[in-house]
Structure formats: C-alpha cells, structure tokens
Short mmCIF file of C-alpha atoms in Angstrom, two decimals:
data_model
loop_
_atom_site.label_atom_id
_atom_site.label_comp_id
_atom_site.label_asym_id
_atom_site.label_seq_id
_atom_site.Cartn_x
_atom_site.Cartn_y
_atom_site.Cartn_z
CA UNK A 1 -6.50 13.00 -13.54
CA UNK A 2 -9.52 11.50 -12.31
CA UNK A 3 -8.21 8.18 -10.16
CA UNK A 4 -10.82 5.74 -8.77
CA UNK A 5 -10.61 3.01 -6.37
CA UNK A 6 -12.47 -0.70 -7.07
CA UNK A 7 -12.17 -4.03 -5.37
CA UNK A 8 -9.78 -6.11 -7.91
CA UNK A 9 -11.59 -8.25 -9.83
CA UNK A 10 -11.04 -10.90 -12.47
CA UNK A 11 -9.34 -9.89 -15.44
CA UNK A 12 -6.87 -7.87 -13.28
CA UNK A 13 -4.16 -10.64 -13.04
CA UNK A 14 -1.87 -9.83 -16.17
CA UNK A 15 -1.36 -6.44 -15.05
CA UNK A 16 -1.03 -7.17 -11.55
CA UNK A 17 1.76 -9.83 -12.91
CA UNK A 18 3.06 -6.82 -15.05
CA UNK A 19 3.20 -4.10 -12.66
CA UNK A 20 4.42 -6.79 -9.37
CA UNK A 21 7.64 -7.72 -11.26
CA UNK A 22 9.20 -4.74 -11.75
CA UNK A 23 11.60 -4.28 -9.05
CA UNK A 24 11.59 -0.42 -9.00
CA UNK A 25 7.79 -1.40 -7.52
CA UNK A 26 8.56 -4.14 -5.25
CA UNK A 27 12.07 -2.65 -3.70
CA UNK A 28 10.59 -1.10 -0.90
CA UNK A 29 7.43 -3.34 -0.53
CA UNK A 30 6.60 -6.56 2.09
CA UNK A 31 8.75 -9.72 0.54
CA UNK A 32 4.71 -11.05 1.70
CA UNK A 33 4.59 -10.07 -2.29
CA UNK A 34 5.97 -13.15 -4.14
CA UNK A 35 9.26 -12.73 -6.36
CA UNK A 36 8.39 -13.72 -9.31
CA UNK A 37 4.91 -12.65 -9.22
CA UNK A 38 2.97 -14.97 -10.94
CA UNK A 39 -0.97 -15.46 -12.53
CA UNK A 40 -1.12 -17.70 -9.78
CA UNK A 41 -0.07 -15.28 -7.11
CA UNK A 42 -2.23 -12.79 -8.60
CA UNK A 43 -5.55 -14.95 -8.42
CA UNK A 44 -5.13 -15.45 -5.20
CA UNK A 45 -4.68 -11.88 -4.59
CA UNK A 46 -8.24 -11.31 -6.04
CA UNK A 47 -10.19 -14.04 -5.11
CA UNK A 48 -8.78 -13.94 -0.91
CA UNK A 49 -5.57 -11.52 -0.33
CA UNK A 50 -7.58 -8.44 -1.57
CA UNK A 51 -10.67 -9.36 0.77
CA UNK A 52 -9.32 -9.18 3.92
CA UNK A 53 -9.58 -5.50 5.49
CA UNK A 54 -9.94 -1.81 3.50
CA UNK A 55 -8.45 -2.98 -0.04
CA UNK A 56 -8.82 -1.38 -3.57
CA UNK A 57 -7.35 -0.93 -6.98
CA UNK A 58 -6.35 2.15 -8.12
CA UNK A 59 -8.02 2.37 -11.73
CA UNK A 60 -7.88 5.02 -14.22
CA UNK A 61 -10.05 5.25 -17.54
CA UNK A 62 -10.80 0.94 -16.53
CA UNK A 63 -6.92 0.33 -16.11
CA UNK A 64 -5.03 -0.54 -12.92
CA UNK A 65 -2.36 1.21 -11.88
CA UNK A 66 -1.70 0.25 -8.60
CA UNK A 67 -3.53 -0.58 -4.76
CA UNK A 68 -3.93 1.06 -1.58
CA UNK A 69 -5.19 -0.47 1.01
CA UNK A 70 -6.00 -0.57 5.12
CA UNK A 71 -5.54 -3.48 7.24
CA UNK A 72 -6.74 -3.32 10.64
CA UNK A 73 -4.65 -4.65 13.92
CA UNK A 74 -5.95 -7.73 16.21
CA UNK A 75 -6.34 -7.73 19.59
CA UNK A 76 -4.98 -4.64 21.51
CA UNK A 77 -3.97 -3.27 18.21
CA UNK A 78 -7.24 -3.41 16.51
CA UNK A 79 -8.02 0.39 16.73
CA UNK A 80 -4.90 1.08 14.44
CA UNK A 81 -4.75 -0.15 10.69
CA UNK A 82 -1.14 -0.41 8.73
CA UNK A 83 -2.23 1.21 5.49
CA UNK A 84 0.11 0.65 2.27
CA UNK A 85 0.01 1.51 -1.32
CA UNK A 86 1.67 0.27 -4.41
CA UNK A 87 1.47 1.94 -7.97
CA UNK A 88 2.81 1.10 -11.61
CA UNK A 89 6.18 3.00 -12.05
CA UNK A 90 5.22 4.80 -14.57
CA UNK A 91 2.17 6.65 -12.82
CA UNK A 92 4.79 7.56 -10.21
CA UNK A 93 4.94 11.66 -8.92
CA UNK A 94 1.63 12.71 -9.95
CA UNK A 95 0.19 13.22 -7.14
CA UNK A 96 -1.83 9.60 -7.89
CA UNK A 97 -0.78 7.79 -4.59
CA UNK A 98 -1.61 10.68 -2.73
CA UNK A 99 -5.45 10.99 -4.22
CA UNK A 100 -6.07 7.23 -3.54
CA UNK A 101 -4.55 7.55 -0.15
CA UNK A 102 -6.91 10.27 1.03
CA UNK A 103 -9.70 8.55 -1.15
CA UNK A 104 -9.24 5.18 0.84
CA UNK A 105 -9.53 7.44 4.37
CA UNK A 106 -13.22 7.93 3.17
CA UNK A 107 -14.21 3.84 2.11
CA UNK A 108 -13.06 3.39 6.26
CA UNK A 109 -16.59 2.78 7.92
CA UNK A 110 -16.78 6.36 10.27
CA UNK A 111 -18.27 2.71 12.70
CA UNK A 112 -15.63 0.77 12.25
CA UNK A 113 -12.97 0.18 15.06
CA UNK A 114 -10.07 1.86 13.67
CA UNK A 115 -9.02 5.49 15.30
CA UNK A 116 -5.56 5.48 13.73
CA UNK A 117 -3.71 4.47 10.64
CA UNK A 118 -0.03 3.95 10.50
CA UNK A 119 2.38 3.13 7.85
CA UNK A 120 5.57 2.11 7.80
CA UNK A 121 8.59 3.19 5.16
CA UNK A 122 11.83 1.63 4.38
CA UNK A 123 15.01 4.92 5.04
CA UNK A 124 15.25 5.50 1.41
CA UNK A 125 12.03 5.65 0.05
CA UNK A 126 11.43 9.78 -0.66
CA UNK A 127 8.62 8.82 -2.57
CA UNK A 128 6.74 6.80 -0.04
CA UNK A 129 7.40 8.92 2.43
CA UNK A 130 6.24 12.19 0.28
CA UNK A 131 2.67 10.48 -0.06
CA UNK A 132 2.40 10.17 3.58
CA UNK A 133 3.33 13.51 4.44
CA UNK A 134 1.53 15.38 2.08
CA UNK A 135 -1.80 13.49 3.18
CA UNK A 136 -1.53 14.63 6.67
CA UNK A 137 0.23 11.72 8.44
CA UNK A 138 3.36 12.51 10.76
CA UNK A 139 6.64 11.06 11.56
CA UNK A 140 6.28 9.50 14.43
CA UNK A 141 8.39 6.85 15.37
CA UNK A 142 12.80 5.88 13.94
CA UNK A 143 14.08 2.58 13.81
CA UNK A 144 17.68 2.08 12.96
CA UNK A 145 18.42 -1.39 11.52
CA UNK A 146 15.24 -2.55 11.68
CA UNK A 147 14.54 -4.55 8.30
CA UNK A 148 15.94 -6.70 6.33
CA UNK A 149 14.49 -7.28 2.60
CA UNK A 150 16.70 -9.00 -0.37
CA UNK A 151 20.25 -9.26 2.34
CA UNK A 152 20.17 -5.71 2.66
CA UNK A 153 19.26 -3.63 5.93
CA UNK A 154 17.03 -0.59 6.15
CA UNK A 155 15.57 2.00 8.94
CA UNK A 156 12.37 2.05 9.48
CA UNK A 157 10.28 4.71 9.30
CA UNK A 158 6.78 4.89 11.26
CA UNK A 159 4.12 7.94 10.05
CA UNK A 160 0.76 7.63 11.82
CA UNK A 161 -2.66 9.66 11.77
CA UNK A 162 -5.61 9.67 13.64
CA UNK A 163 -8.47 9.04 12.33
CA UNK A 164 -12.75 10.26 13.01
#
C-alpha cells in the first residue's frame, strides 16, 4: 500500500466530515475536534487549523484517509513537538498509521528546533499505542486519572522519541 502525505486542501471537507463523526475515530482523540463535525469545522481545518506546525493528510490513490501531524511546544517546550494521528476506521491495522508516522519524521526540517516528539495516549487505546511503539517511540511517562473526555476518566499514557 503505497500511503502519501499532502497538506489538506479544498475539496477535502466531506470526507473529513465523514471520517470526524464516527465515534470509533474520535473516542480517543482531543474534544479540540468538534462533535458534530461539521463542513464548517472542516474549512477551517484547511484553510488555518492544518497550517499551523508539521500537518498532512494521509492520501491513498487521491483519497484521504486520515492526518498525522507535529506540533511544536512554545517557550521552554519548543524543542519537543506533541505529534498525533487520526485515520478512517476502516484503514485501521494495516500498518497505515505507522507508514505516515515515520513518513511525517522525515517532512520535520533536520533545522528546525524540535529534538523530541512526544505523544500522548488515552489507557485503552492498543491501537494508538501499537503505532507508537512499533515506530520507535518509548513509554516514558504514567498518569493515573489524568483525563477526562465525554464524563469518563482515562490514564494517560506519554511515549516520546528523540529526534536528529
């Protein structure tokens, strides 16, 4: 499967709409994602959300199936990015999160500030946690009780890498 990664563009907003309200996609993601998702929501994604640090689609054969994406710390924290990723359920356990993740390492300016990239998971989201792993990053940090998303309360998981 030959994955690619793209800046989102117009045109992409029905299937970001499509893919952003299933909830097996957005369970474990930032509630900075809208429930519903709408066209609205999704413009602005592509015309200013999308624009601000490392952030691609995932395409295959022209069609989106998901994002990964880099966003670089302020201040003190500006030599670590929190990377995430996001992909249509249906692409799920083929090794596609993985590719982009190790694909989006290489679109990070070998100039640019950032040393490190972190991530954090939700306790309870194999998957997630899976794509991390198998691209090199370690667990490096527990935190019982930490979130709350939708009333309910999860861990939190920190896996970090360095980076050039």
């Amino acid at each position: 499967m030959n994955i690619t990664l793209r800046p989102f563009m117009k045109g992409d907003e029905a299937k970001l709409v499509d893919i952003l309200n299933n909830p097996n996609v957005t369970r474990y993601l930032s509630q900075r994602i809208p429930q519903p998702y709408t066209l609205e929501d999704a413009a602005w994604w592509i015309n200013d959300g999308s624009t601000q640090g490392y952030i691609f689609a995932i395409v295959l054969d022209d069609q989106l199936l998901g994002c990964v994406g880099a966003e670089p710390g302020q201040f003190e924290h500006v030599i670590t990015a929190e990377v995430g990723y996001w992909l249509a359920e249906n692409y799920w356990g083929q090794g596609i999160a993985t590719s982009a993740l190790e694909m989006l390492e290489q679109r990070i300016p070998k100039n640019s500030n950032v040393k490190r990239l972190q991530a954090s998971v939700f306790e309870g989201n194999k998957g997630s946690s899976r794509v991390l792993e198998k691209s090199g990053y370690e667990k490096q940090g527990y935190f019982p009780q930490a979130v709350c998303k939708n009333s309910e309360t999860y861990d939190l998981i920190i896996y970090g890498k360095a980076i050039s």
